[in-house]
GROMACS .gro file of N, CA and C in nm:
model
  426
    1UNK      N    1   0.188   9.925  -0.337
    1UNK     CA    2   0.051   9.954  -0.321
    1UNK      C    3   0.005  10.087  -0.395
    2UNK      N    4  -0.077  10.079  -0.466
    2UNK     CA    5  -0.138  10.207  -0.551
    2UNK      C    6  -0.303  10.226  -0.565
    3UNK      N    7  -0.352  10.299  -0.560
    3UNK     CA    8  -0.486  10.336  -0.550
    3UNK      C    9  -0.511  10.382  -0.700
    4UNK      N   10  -0.607  10.296  -0.744
    4UNK     CA   11  -0.661  10.331  -0.899
    4UNK      C   12  -0.799  10.356  -0.861
    5UNK      N   13  -0.858  10.450  -1.024
    5UNK     CA   14  -0.974  10.480  -1.058
    5UNK      C   15  -1.019  10.426  -1.209
    6UNK      N   16  -1.104  10.347  -1.210
    6UNK     CA   17  -1.103  10.283  -1.324
    6UNK      C   18  -1.282  10.297  -1.384
    7UNK      N   19  -1.329  10.299  -1.471
    7UNK     CA   20  -1.459  10.293  -1.533
    7UNK      C   21  -1.531  10.136  -1.511
    8UNK      N   22  -1.638  10.119  -1.453
    8UNK     CA   23  -1.716  10.007  -1.458
    8UNK      C   24  -1.720   9.992  -1.612
    9UNK      N   25  -1.735   9.884  -1.639
    9UNK     CA   26  -1.785   9.793  -1.764
    9UNK      C   27  -1.900   9.806  -1.809
   10UNK      N   28  -2.008   9.812  -1.727
   10UNK     CA   29  -2.140   9.872  -1.771
   10UNK      C   30  -2.157  10.009  -1.791
   11UNK      N   31  -2.070  10.097  -1.749
   11UNK     CA   32  -2.092  10.234  -1.800
   11UNK      C   33  -2.162  10.296  -1.679
   12UNK      N   34  -2.156  10.273  -1.614
   12UNK     CA   35  -2.245  10.328  -1.480
   12UNK      C   36  -2.155  10.390  -1.378
   13UNK      N   37  -2.048  10.471  -1.411
   13UNK     CA   38  -1.969  10.524  -1.320
   13UNK      C   39  -1.845  10.479  -1.299
   14UNK      N   40  -1.776  10.502  -1.193
   14UNK     CA   41  -1.604  10.484  -1.184
   14UNK      C   42  -1.612  10.348  -1.011
   15UNK      N   43  -1.510  10.316  -1.009
   15UNK     CA   44  -1.489  10.255  -0.912
   15UNK      C   45  -1.332  10.276  -0.848
   16UNK      N   46  -1.329  10.240  -0.748
   16UNK     CA   47  -1.155  10.257  -0.675
   16UNK      C   48  -1.114  10.114  -0.612
   17UNK      N   49  -0.988  10.095  -0.652
   17UNK     CA   50  -0.945   9.981  -0.591
   17UNK      C   51  -0.774   9.985  -0.549
   18UNK      N   52  -0.739   9.921  -0.433
   18UNK     CA   53  -0.605   9.921  -0.422
   18UNK      C   54  -0.522   9.794  -0.483
   19UNK      N   55  -0.436   9.838  -0.571
   19UNK     CA   56  -0.370   9.705  -0.628
   19UNK      C   57  -0.187   9.689  -0.559
   20UNK      N   58  -0.188   9.558  -0.560
   20UNK     CA   59  -0.071   9.551  -0.472
   20UNK      C   60   0.054   9.455  -0.606
   21UNK      N   61   0.146   9.485  -0.576
   21UNK     CA   62   0.262   9.377  -0.631
   21UNK      C   63   0.335   9.455  -0.767
   22UNK      N   64   0.370   9.408  -0.880
   22UNK     CA   65   0.445   9.461  -0.960
   22UNK      C   66   0.336   9.538  -1.083
   23UNK      N   67   0.428   9.627  -1.119
   23UNK     CA   68   0.354   9.736  -1.202
   23UNK      C   69   0.263   9.651  -1.293
   24UNK      N   70   0.335   9.579  -1.388
   24UNK     CA   71   0.295   9.499  -1.474
   24UNK      C   72   0.153   9.414  -1.440
   25UNK      N   73   0.148   9.359  -1.297
   25UNK     CA   74   0.049   9.262  -1.305
   25UNK      C   75  -0.075   9.358  -1.227
   26UNK      N   76  -0.044   9.489  -1.175
   26UNK     CA   77  -0.152   9.580  -1.128
   26UNK      C   78  -0.179   9.637  -1.278
   27UNK      N   79  -0.130   9.681  -1.407
   27UNK     CA   80  -0.208   9.726  -1.494
   27UNK      C   81  -0.287   9.603  -1.568
   28UNK      N   82  -0.232   9.494  -1.543
   28UNK     CA   83  -0.313   9.349  -1.635
   28UNK      C   84  -0.441   9.373  -1.563
   29UNK      N   85  -0.431   9.369  -1.419
   29UNK     CA   86  -0.540   9.364  -1.332
   29UNK      C   87  -0.644   9.453  -1.384
   30UNK      N   88  -0.614   9.619  -1.322
   30UNK     CA   89  -0.665   9.725  -1.395
   30UNK      C   90  -0.762   9.686  -1.527
   31UNK      N   91  -0.662   9.653  -1.632
   31UNK     CA   92  -0.754   9.652  -1.746
   31UNK      C   93  -0.862   9.520  -1.758
   32UNK      N   94  -0.832   9.439  -1.676
   32UNK     CA   95  -0.924   9.331  -1.657
   32UNK      C   96  -1.049   9.415  -1.600
   33UNK      N   97  -1.052   9.508  -1.509
   33UNK     CA   98  -1.125   9.549  -1.417
   33UNK      C   99  -1.218   9.622  -1.509
   34UNK      N  100  -1.160   9.686  -1.608
   34UNK     CA  101  -1.231   9.799  -1.690
   34UNK      C  102  -1.305   9.714  -1.767
   35UNK      N  103  -1.270   9.601  -1.822
   35UNK     CA  104  -1.348   9.498  -1.932
   35UNK      C  105  -1.452   9.417  -1.865
   36UNK      N  106  -1.432   9.431  -1.723
   36UNK     CA  107  -1.517   9.314  -1.653
   36UNK      C  108  -1.585   9.345  -1.543
   37UNK      N  109  -1.555   9.465  -1.447
   37UNK     CA  110  -1.612   9.480  -1.334
   37UNK      C  111  -1.763   9.534  -1.353
   38UNK      N  112  -1.855   9.546  -1.305
   38UNK     CA  113  -1.995   9.590  -1.275
   38UNK      C  114  -1.970   9.684  -1.181
   39UNK      N  115  -2.086   9.788  -1.195
   39UNK     CA  116  -2.098   9.822  -1.076
   39UNK      C  117  -2.213   9.780  -0.967
   40UNK      N  118  -2.195   9.841  -0.854
   40UNK     CA  119  -2.244   9.755  -0.744
   40UNK      C  120  -2.444   9.694  -0.819
   41UNK      N  121  -2.477   9.797  -0.831
   41UNK     CA  122  -2.639   9.768  -0.868
   41UNK      C  123  -2.614   9.642  -1.007
   42UNK      N  124  -2.555   9.678  -1.101
   42UNK     CA  125  -2.547   9.597  -1.210
   42UNK      C  126  -2.481   9.429  -1.162
   43UNK      N  127  -2.407   9.429  -1.068
   43UNK     CA  128  -2.327   9.327  -1.037
   43UNK      C  129  -2.453   9.264  -0.950
   44UNK      N  130  -2.547   9.333  -0.857
   44UNK     CA  131  -2.669   9.258  -0.783
   44UNK      C  132  -2.771   9.179  -0.889
   45UNK      N  133  -2.806   9.254  -0.979
   45UNK     CA  134  -2.859   9.225  -1.085
   45UNK      C  135  -2.801   9.088  -1.160
   46UNK      N  136  -2.715   9.120  -1.186
   46UNK     CA  137  -2.628   8.975  -1.244
   46UNK      C  138  -2.662   8.871  -1.175
   47UNK      N  139  -2.615   8.880  -1.015
   47UNK     CA  140  -2.603   8.760  -0.934
   47UNK      C  141  -2.761   8.709  -0.922
   48UNK      N  142  -2.846   8.816  -0.918
   48UNK     CA  143  -3.002   8.766  -0.896
   48UNK      C  144  -3.055   8.691  -1.027
   49UNK      N  145  -2.989   8.750  -1.110
   49UNK     CA  146  -3.054   8.638  -1.226
   49UNK      C  147  -2.964   8.522  -1.238
   50UNK      N  148  -2.878   8.521  -1.199
   50UNK     CA  149  -2.790   8.375  -1.193
   50UNK      C  150  -2.858   8.292  -1.109
   51UNK      N  151  -2.894   8.329  -0.979
   51UNK     CA  152  -2.943   8.247  -0.857
   51UNK      C  153  -3.087   8.217  -0.932
   52UNK      N  154  -3.194   8.305  -0.978
   52UNK     CA  155  -3.292   8.247  -1.038
   52UNK      C  156  -3.284   8.157  -1.144
   53UNK      N  157  -3.172   8.148  -1.224
   53UNK     CA  158  -3.186   8.042  -1.318
   53UNK      C  159  -3.137   7.880  -1.254
   54UNK      N  160  -3.089   7.960  -1.159
   54UNK     CA  161  -3.018   7.832  -1.063
   54UNK      C  162  -3.178   7.753  -1.005
   55UNK      N  163  -3.244   7.826  -0.972
   55UNK     CA  164  -3.385   7.788  -0.855
   55UNK      C  165  -3.327   7.748  -0.755
   56UNK      N  166  -3.397   7.688  -0.633
   56UNK     CA  167  -3.369   7.662  -0.487
   56UNK      C  168  -3.293   7.549  -0.485
   57UNK      N  169  -3.158   7.505  -0.455
   57UNK     CA  170  -3.073   7.413  -0.435
   57UNK      C  171  -3.033   7.370  -0.281
   58UNK      N  172  -3.084   7.235  -0.250
   58UNK     CA  173  -3.043   7.217  -0.116
   58UNK      C  174  -2.918   7.148  -0.125
   59UNK      N  175  -2.815   7.178  -0.096
   59UNK     CA  176  -2.694   7.081  -0.111
   59UNK      C  177  -2.660   7.021   0.019
   60UNK      N  178  -2.610   6.895   0.000
   60UNK     CA  179  -2.587   6.775   0.110
   60UNK      C  180  -2.440   6.777   0.114
   61UNK      N  181  -2.376   6.818   0.221
   61UNK     CA  182  -2.230   6.747   0.261
   61UNK      C  183  -2.178   6.705   0.351
   62UNK      N  184  -2.085   6.669   0.374
   62UNK     CA  185  -2.019   6.639   0.512
   62UNK      C  186  -1.904   6.698   0.572
   63UNK      N  187  -1.916   6.705   0.729
   63UNK     CA  188  -1.810   6.756   0.770
   63UNK      C  189  -1.755   6.631   0.864
   64UNK      N  190  -1.645   6.589   0.788
   64UNK     CA  191  -1.604   6.434   0.865
   64UNK      C  192  -1.534   6.460   1.014
   65UNK      N  193  -1.513   6.593   1.075
   65UNK     CA  194  -1.499   6.655   1.191
   65UNK      C  195  -1.569   6.642   1.321
   66UNK      N  196  -1.709   6.654   1.271
   66UNK     CA  197  -1.786   6.687   1.378
   66UNK      C  198  -1.873   6.519   1.375
   67UNK      N  199  -1.877   6.451   1.483
   67UNK     CA  200  -1.879   6.307   1.485
   67UNK      C  201  -2.066   6.322   1.520
   68UNK      N  202  -2.105   6.401   1.594
   68UNK     CA  203  -2.259   6.426   1.631
   68UNK      C  204  -2.367   6.447   1.504
   69UNK      N  205  -2.298   6.571   1.462
   69UNK     CA  206  -2.389   6.629   1.370
   69UNK      C  207  -2.300   6.629   1.225
   70UNK      N  208  -2.265   6.519   1.155
   70UNK     CA  209  -2.168   6.541   1.034
   70UNK      C  210  -2.228   6.585   0.904
   71UNK      N  211  -2.326   6.598   0.904
   71UNK     CA  212  -2.389   6.620   0.789
   71UNK      C  213  -2.412   6.780   0.764
   72UNK      N  214  -2.374   6.848   0.668
   72UNK     CA  215  -2.408   6.964   0.660
   72UNK      C  216  -2.491   6.985   0.547
   73UNK      N  217  -2.611   7.072   0.550
   73UNK     CA  218  -2.678   7.125   0.470
   73UNK      C  219  -2.712   7.229   0.421
   74UNK      N  220  -2.709   7.287   0.314
   74UNK     CA  221  -2.723   7.464   0.270
   74UNK      C  222  -2.779   7.483   0.149
   75UNK      N  223  -2.833   7.577   0.150
   75UNK     CA  224  -2.933   7.623   0.051
   75UNK      C  225  -2.851   7.683  -0.049
   76UNK      N  226  -2.844   7.698  -0.171
   76UNK     CA  227  -2.780   7.784  -0.286
   76UNK      C  228  -2.913   7.822  -0.390
   77UNK      N  229  -2.857   7.917  -0.450
   77UNK     CA  230  -2.947   7.941  -0.557
   77UNK      C  231  -3.040   8.056  -0.551
   78UNK      N  232  -3.130   8.040  -0.579
   78UNK     CA  233  -3.244   8.143  -0.533
   78UNK      C  234  -3.327   8.151  -0.401
   79UNK      N  235  -3.246   8.158  -0.294
   79UNK     CA  236  -3.279   8.148  -0.151
   79UNK      C  237  -3.363   8.324  -0.112
   80UNK      N  238  -3.346   8.427  -0.194
   80UNK     CA  239  -3.438   8.547  -0.160
   80UNK      C  240  -3.587   8.541  -0.141
   81UNK      N  241  -3.609   8.446  -0.269
   81UNK     CA  242  -3.786   8.385  -0.282
   81UNK      C  243  -3.819   8.329  -0.169
   82UNK      N  244  -3.724   8.211  -0.132
   82UNK     CA  245  -3.798   8.121  -0.026
   82UNK      C  246  -3.727   8.155   0.090
   83UNK      N  247  -3.677   8.274   0.141
   83UNK     CA  248  -3.610   8.310   0.266
   83UNK      C  249  -3.699   8.255   0.388
   84UNK      N  250  -3.828   8.298   0.394
   84UNK     CA  251  -3.920   8.262   0.489
   84UNK      C  252  -3.921   8.111   0.506
   85UNK      N  253  -3.952   8.038   0.414
   85UNK     CA  254  -3.972   7.908   0.426
   85UNK      C  255  -3.850   7.829   0.464
   86UNK      N  256  -3.746   7.899   0.442
   86UNK     CA  257  -3.606   7.821   0.473
   86UNK      C  258  -3.603   7.845   0.615
   87UNK      N  259  -3.619   7.968   0.671
   87UNK     CA  260  -3.609   8.004   0.809
   87UNK      C  261  -3.704   7.914   0.875
   88UNK      N  262  -3.821   7.880   0.851
   88UNK     CA  263  -3.915   7.792   0.913
   88UNK      C  264  -3.890   7.668   0.923
   89UNK      N  265  -3.764   7.611   0.852
   89UNK     CA  266  -3.724   7.478   0.851
   89UNK      C  267  -3.590   7.490   0.947
   90UNK      N  268  -3.553   7.586   1.003
   90UNK     CA  269  -3.482   7.567   1.125
   90UNK      C  270  -3.330   7.624   1.050
   91UNK      N  271  -3.329   7.675   0.926
   91UNK     CA  272  -3.155   7.704   0.881
   91UNK      C  273  -3.149   7.859   0.938
   92UNK      N  274  -3.049   7.870   0.955
   92UNK     CA  275  -2.980   8.002   0.966
   92UNK      C  276  -2.873   8.026   0.908
   93UNK      N  277  -2.877   8.189   0.882
   93UNK     CA  278  -2.802   8.261   0.817
   93UNK      C  279  -2.619   8.294   0.845
   94UNK      N  280  -2.531   8.231   0.793
   94UNK     CA  281  -2.390   8.261   0.856
   94UNK      C  282  -2.325   8.213   0.768
   95UNK      N  283  -2.167   8.196   0.765
   95UNK     CA  284  -2.082   8.157   0.672
   95UNK      C  285  -2.078   8.030   0.674
   96UNK      N  286  -2.086   7.988   0.522
   96UNK     CA  287  -2.117   7.846   0.481
   96UNK      C  288  -1.992   7.764   0.555
   97UNK      N  289  -2.019   7.656   0.653
   97UNK     CA  290  -1.944   7.585   0.704
   97UNK      C  291  -1.825   7.481   0.635
   98UNK      N  292  -1.725   7.478   0.682
   98UNK     CA  293  -1.651   7.387   0.626
   98UNK      C  294  -1.686   7.246   0.578
   99UNK      N  295  -1.654   7.217   0.467
   99UNK     CA  296  -1.710   7.068   0.450
   99UNK      C  297  -1.591   6.986   0.368
  100UNK      N  298  -1.587   6.857   0.408
  100UNK     CA  299  -1.471   6.734   0.334
  100UNK      C  300  -1.368   6.781   0.422
  101UNK      N  301  -1.254   6.671   0.394
  101UNK     CA  302  -1.148   6.679   0.456
  101UNK      C  303  -1.047   6.767   0.449
  102UNK      N  304  -1.085   6.851   0.360
  102UNK     CA  305  -0.964   6.931   0.313
  102UNK      C  306  -1.039   7.123   0.355
  103UNK      N  307  -1.149   7.085   0.382
  103UNK     CA  308  -1.240   7.214   0.400
  103UNK      C  309  -1.188   7.325   0.490
  104UNK      N  310  -1.137   7.301   0.584
  104UNK     CA  311  -1.059   7.361   0.713
  104UNK      C  312  -0.952   7.471   0.650
  105UNK      N  313  -0.896   7.414   0.526
  105UNK     CA  314  -0.840   7.520   0.445
  105UNK      C  315  -0.869   7.603   0.368
  106UNK      N  316  -1.005   7.601   0.347
  106UNK     CA  317  -1.069   7.722   0.264
  106UNK      C  318  -1.044   7.857   0.313
  107UNK      N  319  -1.044   7.926   0.261
  107UNK     CA  320  -0.981   8.109   0.304
  107UNK      C  321  -1.083   8.176   0.329
  108UNK      N  322  -1.217   8.173   0.269
  108UNK     CA  323  -1.306   8.247   0.288
  108UNK      C  324  -1.436   8.154   0.214
  109UNK      N  325  -1.558   8.198   0.339
  109UNK     CA  326  -1.669   8.135   0.281
  109UNK      C  327  -1.779   8.233   0.265
  110UNK      N  328  -1.866   8.208   0.165
  110UNK     CA  329  -1.991   8.300   0.170
  110UNK      C  330  -2.097   8.269   0.258
  111UNK      N  331  -2.191   8.362   0.266
  111UNK     CA  332  -2.268   8.354   0.386
  111UNK      C  333  -2.423   8.254   0.292
  112UNK      N  334  -2.485   8.163   0.388
  112UNK     CA  335  -2.576   8.085   0.352
  112UNK      C  336  -2.662   8.062   0.436
  113UNK      N  337  -2.773   8.014   0.396
  113UNK     CA  338  -2.892   7.923   0.487
  113UNK      C  339  -2.825   7.788   0.498
  114UNK      N  340  -2.794   7.719   0.624
  114UNK     CA  341  -2.731   7.607   0.662
  114UNK      C  342  -2.791   7.560   0.788
  115UNK      N  343  -2.755   7.440   0.823
  115UNK     CA  344  -2.802   7.359   0.910
  115UNK      C  345  -2.707   7.248   0.927
  116UNK      N  346  -2.693   7.184   1.074
  116UNK     CA  347  -2.603   7.074   1.096
  116UNK      C  348  -2.713   6.966   1.154
  117UNK      N  349  -2.668   6.831   1.112
  117UNK     CA  350  -2.773   6.752   1.134
  117UNK      C  351  -2.711   6.603   1.143
  118UNK      N  352  -2.748   6.519   1.216
  118UNK     CA  353  -2.713   6.367   1.239
  118UNK      C  354  -2.773   6.289   1.124
  119UNK      N  355  -2.642   6.173   1.094
  119UNK     CA  356  -2.696   6.127   0.963
  119UNK      C  357  -2.843   6.067   0.953
  120UNK      N  358  -2.904   6.026   1.070
  120UNK     CA  359  -3.039   5.953   1.063
  120UNK      C  360  -3.156   6.059   1.038
  121UNK      N  361  -3.116   6.197   1.028
  121UNK     CA  362  -3.230   6.314   0.991
  121UNK      C  363  -3.209   6.354   0.845
  122UNK      N  364  -3.130   6.278   0.761
  122UNK     CA  365  -3.128   6.335   0.635
  122UNK      C  366  -3.241   6.286   0.525
  123UNK      N  367  -3.316   6.202   0.566
  123UNK     CA  368  -3.439   6.167   0.478
  123UNK      C  369  -3.570   6.274   0.497
  124UNK      N  370  -3.552   6.317   0.645
  124UNK     CA  371  -3.674   6.388   0.684
  124UNK      C  372  -3.616   6.536   0.626
  125UNK      N  373  -3.504   6.582   0.637
  125UNK     CA  374  -3.470   6.706   0.559
  125UNK      C  375  -3.476   6.722   0.454
  126UNK      N  376  -3.449   6.626   0.380
  126UNK     CA  377  -3.490   6.611   0.232
  126UNK      C  378  -3.619   6.634   0.179
  127UNK      N  379  -3.699   6.555   0.251
  127UNK     CA  380  -3.827   6.584   0.244
  127UNK      C  381  -3.906   6.695   0.250
  128UNK      N  382  -3.833   6.769   0.345
  128UNK     CA  383  -3.866   6.920   0.382
  128UNK      C  384  -3.842   7.016   0.275
  129UNK      N  385  -3.704   7.004   0.263
  129UNK     CA  386  -3.669   7.085   0.125
  129UNK      C  387  -3.742   7.064   0.017
  130UNK      N  388  -3.789   6.962  -0.023
  130UNK     CA  389  -3.894   6.946  -0.140
  130UNK      C  390  -4.021   6.993  -0.127
  131UNK      N  391  -4.056   6.985  -0.030
  131UNK     CA  392  -4.168   7.072   0.014
  131UNK      C  393  -4.179   7.226  -0.028
  132UNK      N  394  -4.077   7.249  -0.043
  132UNK     CA  395  -4.064   7.405  -0.044
  132UNK      C  396  -4.002   7.407  -0.175
  133UNK      N  397  -3.968   7.327  -0.252
  133UNK     CA  398  -3.949   7.309  -0.397
  133UNK      C  399  -3.805   7.317  -0.431
  134UNK      N  400  -3.727   7.271  -0.343
  134UNK     CA  401  -3.582   7.241  -0.362
  134UNK      C  402  -3.531   7.159  -0.444
  135UNK      N  403  -3.457   7.168  -0.541
  135UNK     CA  404  -3.387   7.060  -0.601
  135UNK      C  405  -3.264   7.024  -0.489
  136UNK      N  406  -3.230   6.890  -0.505
  136UNK     CA  407  -3.147   6.823  -0.366
  136UNK      C  408  -3.022   6.796  -0.488
  137UNK      N  409  -2.906   6.828  -0.410
  137UNK     CA  410  -2.764   6.786  -0.460
  137UNK      C  411  -2.711   6.738  -0.342
  138UNK      N  412  -2.701   6.599  -0.407
  138UNK     CA  413  -2.601   6.543  -0.257
  138UNK      C  414  -2.459   6.522  -0.334
  139UNK      N  415  -2.362   6.586  -0.206
  139UNK     CA  416  -2.224   6.587  -0.250
  139UNK      C  417  -2.164   6.471  -0.162
  140UNK      N  418  -2.244   6.383  -0.090
  140UNK     CA  419  -2.198   6.276  -0.034
  140UNK      C  420  -2.139   6.164  -0.100
  141UNK      N  421  -2.034   6.143  -0.105
  141UNK     CA  422  -1.991   6.000  -0.190
  141UNK      C  423  -1.978   5.888  -0.114
  142UNK      N  424  -1.947   5.778  -0.140
  142UNK     CA  425  -1.919   5.645  -0.094
  142UNK      C  426  -1.789   5.691  -0.010
   0.00000   0.00000   0.00000
């Protein structure tokens, strides 16, 4: 393990990181960071731009291990603009729930606005999400 200082690719100062592994692997990672890693402010701006381009999306997925409320609905994209409207629909901010049969093996989950619902409530949730301008992405397959 070694601690390294590198210049941000955007030119806004320097960052620090700890890298592990073989020397050649650490050097390769450090070179990548110097060409691609952004300062925190530039990274936030880049993510905000990407999310704005996506618009507001409601993603419908399933958790097959929850029989009472197997449908997982979560928002993605430009959620900051719609934060209050999303909260008013009863969604809560926490780690993205696991979905699909292999979801329990996911290592880390980003935070998102989400809700668990029974299957008979899908149509109502979709209508509410559309009313605030969300594009619907249904990941539930046959």
